[in-house]
PDB file of C-alpha atoms in Angstrom:
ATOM      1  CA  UNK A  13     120.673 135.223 141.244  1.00  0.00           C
ATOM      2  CA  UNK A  14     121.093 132.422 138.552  1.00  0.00           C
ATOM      3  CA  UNK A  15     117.603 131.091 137.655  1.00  0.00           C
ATOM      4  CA  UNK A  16     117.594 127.173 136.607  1.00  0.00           C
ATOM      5  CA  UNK A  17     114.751 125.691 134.401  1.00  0.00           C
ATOM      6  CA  UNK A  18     114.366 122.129 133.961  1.00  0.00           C
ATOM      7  CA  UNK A  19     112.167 121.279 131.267  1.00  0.00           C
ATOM      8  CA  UNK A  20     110.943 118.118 130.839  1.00  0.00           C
ATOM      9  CA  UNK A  21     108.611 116.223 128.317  1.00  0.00           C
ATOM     10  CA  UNK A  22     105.298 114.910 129.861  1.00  0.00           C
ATOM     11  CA  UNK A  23     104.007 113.888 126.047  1.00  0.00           C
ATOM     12  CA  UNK A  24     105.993 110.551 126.166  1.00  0.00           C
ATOM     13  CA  UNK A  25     104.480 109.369 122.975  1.00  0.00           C
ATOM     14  CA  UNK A  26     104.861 109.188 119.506  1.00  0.00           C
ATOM     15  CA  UNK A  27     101.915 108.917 116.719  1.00  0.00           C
ATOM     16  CA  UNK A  28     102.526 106.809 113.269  1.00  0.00           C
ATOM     17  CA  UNK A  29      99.757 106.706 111.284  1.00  0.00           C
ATOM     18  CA  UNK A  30      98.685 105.459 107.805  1.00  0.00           C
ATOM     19  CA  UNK A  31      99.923 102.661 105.643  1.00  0.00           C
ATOM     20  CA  UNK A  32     101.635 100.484 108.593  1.00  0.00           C
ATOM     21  CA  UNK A  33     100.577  97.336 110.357  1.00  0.00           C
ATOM     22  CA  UNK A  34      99.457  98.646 113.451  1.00  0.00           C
ATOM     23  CA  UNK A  35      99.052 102.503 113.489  1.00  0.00           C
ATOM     24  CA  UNK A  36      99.180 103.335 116.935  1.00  0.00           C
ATOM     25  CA  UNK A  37     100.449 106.091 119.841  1.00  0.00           C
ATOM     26  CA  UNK A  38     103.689 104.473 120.725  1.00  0.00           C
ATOM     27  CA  UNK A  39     104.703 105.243 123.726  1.00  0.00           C
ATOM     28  CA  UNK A  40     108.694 105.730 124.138  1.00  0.00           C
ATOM     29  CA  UNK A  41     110.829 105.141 127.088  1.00  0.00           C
ATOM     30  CA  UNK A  42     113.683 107.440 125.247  1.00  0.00           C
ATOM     31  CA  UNK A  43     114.497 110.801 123.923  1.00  0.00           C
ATOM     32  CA  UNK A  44     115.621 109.997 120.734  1.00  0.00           C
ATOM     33  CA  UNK A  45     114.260 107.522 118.275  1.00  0.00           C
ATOM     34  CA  UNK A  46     114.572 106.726 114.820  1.00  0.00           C
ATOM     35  CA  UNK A  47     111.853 106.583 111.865  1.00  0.00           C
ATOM     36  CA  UNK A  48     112.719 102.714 111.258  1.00  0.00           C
ATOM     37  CA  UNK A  49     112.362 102.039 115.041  1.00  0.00           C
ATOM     38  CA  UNK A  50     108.800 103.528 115.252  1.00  0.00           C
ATOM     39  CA  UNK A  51     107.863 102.169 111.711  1.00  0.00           C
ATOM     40  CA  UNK A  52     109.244  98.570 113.514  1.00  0.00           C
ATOM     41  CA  UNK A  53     107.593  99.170 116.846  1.00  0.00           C
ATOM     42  CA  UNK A  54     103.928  99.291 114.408  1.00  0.00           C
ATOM     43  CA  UNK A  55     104.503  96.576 112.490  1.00  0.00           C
ATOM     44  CA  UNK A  56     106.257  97.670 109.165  1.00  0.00           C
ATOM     45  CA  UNK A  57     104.739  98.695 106.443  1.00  0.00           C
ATOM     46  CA  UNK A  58     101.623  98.088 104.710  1.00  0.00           C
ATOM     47  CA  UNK A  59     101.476  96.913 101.065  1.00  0.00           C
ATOM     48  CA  UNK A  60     100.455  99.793  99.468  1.00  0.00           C
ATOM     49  CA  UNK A  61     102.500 102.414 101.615  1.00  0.00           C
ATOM     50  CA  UNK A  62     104.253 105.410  99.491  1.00  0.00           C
ATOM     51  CA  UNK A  63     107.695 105.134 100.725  1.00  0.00           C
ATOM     52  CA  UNK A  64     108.320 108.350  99.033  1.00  0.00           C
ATOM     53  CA  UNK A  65     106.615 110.564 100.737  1.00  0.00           C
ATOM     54  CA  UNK A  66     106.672 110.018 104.633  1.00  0.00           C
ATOM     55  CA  UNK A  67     105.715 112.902 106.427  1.00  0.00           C
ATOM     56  CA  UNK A  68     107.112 113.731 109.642  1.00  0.00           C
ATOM     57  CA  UNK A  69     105.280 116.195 111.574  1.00  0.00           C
ATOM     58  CA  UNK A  70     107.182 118.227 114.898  1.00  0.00           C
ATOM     59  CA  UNK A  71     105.442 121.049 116.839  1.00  0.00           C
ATOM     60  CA  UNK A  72     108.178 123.653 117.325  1.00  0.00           C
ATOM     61  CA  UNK A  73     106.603 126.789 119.385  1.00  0.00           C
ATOM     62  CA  UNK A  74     103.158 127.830 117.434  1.00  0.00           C
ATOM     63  CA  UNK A  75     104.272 125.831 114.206  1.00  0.00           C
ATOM     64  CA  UNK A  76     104.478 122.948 112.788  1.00  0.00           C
ATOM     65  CA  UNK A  77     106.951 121.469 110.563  1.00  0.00           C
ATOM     66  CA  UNK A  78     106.661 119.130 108.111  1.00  0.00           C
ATOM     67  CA  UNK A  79     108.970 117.213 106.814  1.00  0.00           C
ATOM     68  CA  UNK A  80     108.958 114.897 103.658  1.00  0.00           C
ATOM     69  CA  UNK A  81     111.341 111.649 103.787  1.00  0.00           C
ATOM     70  CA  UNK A  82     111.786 109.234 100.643  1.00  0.00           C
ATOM     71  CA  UNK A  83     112.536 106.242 101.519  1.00  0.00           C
ATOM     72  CA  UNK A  84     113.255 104.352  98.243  1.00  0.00           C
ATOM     73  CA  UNK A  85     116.320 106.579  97.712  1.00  0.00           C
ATOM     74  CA  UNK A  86     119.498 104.381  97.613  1.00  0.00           C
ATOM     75  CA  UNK A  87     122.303 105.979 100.318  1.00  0.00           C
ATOM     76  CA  UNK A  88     119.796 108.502 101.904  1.00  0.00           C
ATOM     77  CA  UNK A  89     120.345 106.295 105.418  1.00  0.00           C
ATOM     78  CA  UNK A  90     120.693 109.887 106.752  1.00  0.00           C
ATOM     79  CA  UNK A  91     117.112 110.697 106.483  1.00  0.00           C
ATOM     80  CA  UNK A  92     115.898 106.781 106.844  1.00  0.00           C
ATOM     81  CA  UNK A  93     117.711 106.475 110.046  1.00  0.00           C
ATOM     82  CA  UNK A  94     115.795 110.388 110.985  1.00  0.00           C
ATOM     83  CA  UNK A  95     115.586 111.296 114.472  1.00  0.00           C
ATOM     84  CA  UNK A  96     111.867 111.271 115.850  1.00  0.00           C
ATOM     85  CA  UNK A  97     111.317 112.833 119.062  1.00  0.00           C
ATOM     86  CA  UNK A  98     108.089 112.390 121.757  1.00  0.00           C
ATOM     87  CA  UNK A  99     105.146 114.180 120.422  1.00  0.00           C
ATOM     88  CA  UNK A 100     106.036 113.901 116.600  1.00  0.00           C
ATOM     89  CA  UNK A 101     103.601 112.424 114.187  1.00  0.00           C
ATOM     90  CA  UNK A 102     104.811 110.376 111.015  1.00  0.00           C
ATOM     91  CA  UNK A 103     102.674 109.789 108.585  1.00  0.00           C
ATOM     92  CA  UNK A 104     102.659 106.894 105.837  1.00  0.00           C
ATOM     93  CA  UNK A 105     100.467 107.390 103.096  1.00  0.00           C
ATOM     94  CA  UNK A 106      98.851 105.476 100.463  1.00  0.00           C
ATOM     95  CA  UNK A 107     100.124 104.190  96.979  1.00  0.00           C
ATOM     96  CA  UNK A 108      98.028 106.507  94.785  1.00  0.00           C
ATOM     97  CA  UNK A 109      96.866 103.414  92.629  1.00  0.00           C
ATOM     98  CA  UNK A 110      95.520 101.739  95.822  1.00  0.00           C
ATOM     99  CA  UNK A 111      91.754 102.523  95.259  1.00  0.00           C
ATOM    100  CA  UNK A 112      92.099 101.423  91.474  1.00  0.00           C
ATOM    101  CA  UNK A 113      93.599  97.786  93.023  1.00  0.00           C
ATOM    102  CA  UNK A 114      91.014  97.615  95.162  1.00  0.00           C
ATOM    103  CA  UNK A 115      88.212  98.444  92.838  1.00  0.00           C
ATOM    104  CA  UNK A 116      89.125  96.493  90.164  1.00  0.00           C
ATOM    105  CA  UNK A 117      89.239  93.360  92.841  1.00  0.00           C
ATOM    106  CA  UNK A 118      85.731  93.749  93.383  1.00  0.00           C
ATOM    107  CA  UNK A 119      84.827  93.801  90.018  1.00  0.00           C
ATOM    108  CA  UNK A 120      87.217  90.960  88.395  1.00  0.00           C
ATOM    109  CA  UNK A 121      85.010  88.481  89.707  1.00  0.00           C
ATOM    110  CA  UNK A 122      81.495  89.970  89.000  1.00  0.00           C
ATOM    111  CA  UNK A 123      83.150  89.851  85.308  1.00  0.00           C
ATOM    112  CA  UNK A 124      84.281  86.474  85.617  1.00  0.00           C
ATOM    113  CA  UNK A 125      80.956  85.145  86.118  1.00  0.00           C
ATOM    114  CA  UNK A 126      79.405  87.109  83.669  1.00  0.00           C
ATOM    115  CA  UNK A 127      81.670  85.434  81.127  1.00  0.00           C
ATOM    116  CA  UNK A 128      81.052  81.877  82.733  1.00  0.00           C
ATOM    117  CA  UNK A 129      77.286  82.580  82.057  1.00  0.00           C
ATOM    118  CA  UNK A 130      78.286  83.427  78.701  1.00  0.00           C
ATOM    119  CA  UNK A 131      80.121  80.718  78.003  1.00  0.00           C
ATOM    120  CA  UNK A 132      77.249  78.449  79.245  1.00  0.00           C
ATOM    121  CA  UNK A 133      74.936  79.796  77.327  1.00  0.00           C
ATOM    122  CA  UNK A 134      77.038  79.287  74.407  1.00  0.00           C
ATOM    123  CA  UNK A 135      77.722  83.243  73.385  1.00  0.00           C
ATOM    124  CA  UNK A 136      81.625  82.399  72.416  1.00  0.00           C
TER     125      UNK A 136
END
């Protein structure tokens, strides 16, 4: 007796998350997509995303695997063009200098007006 087992994948989704337009569950009508697709499908990428280190996360039996994909690296279309299959998760993270940016845009114009009072006031 020859057993048959058709598997098929209910989780018709995959998650990108992080520093993209629109992070959302996409939900895919194929087997295979790419990382570009996705990253398309949710609106390209934010400003401040780290194109060097988007993770890639696939549940294979009890673990998980990561994997870590540069983008900025000139002829690497191999891993840009990376398979993603339903129920991965990418992940785009942040610029590590995105908190200073953002900081320092709150407090450019608090010093701006201190020095406008200054000048007023005839400090300089």
């Amino acid at each position: 007796m020859n057993a048959v087992v058709d598997v098929k994948i209910l989780n018709k989704q995959i998650t990108v998350m992080g520093e993209v337009r629109n992070p959302s569950v996409v939900q895919v009508d194929k087997d295979r997509n790419t990382l570009l697709e996705m990253i398309s499908r949710t609106g390209g990428f934010e400003f401040y995303a780290n194109l060097k280190s988007i993770k890639i996360l696939r549940q294979q039996g009890l673990h998980v695997k990561v994997a870590k994909i540069d983008l900025t690296k000139s002829g690497n279309y191999q891993f840009k063009n990376i398979q993603l299959y339903p129920g991965d998760i990418v992940i785009v993270p942040s610029k590590r200098h995105k908190t200073f940016d953002k900081r320092i845009s709150t407090i450019i114009p608090f010093t701006s007006t201190i020095t406008a009072a200054a000048i007023l006031m005839g400090a300089f």
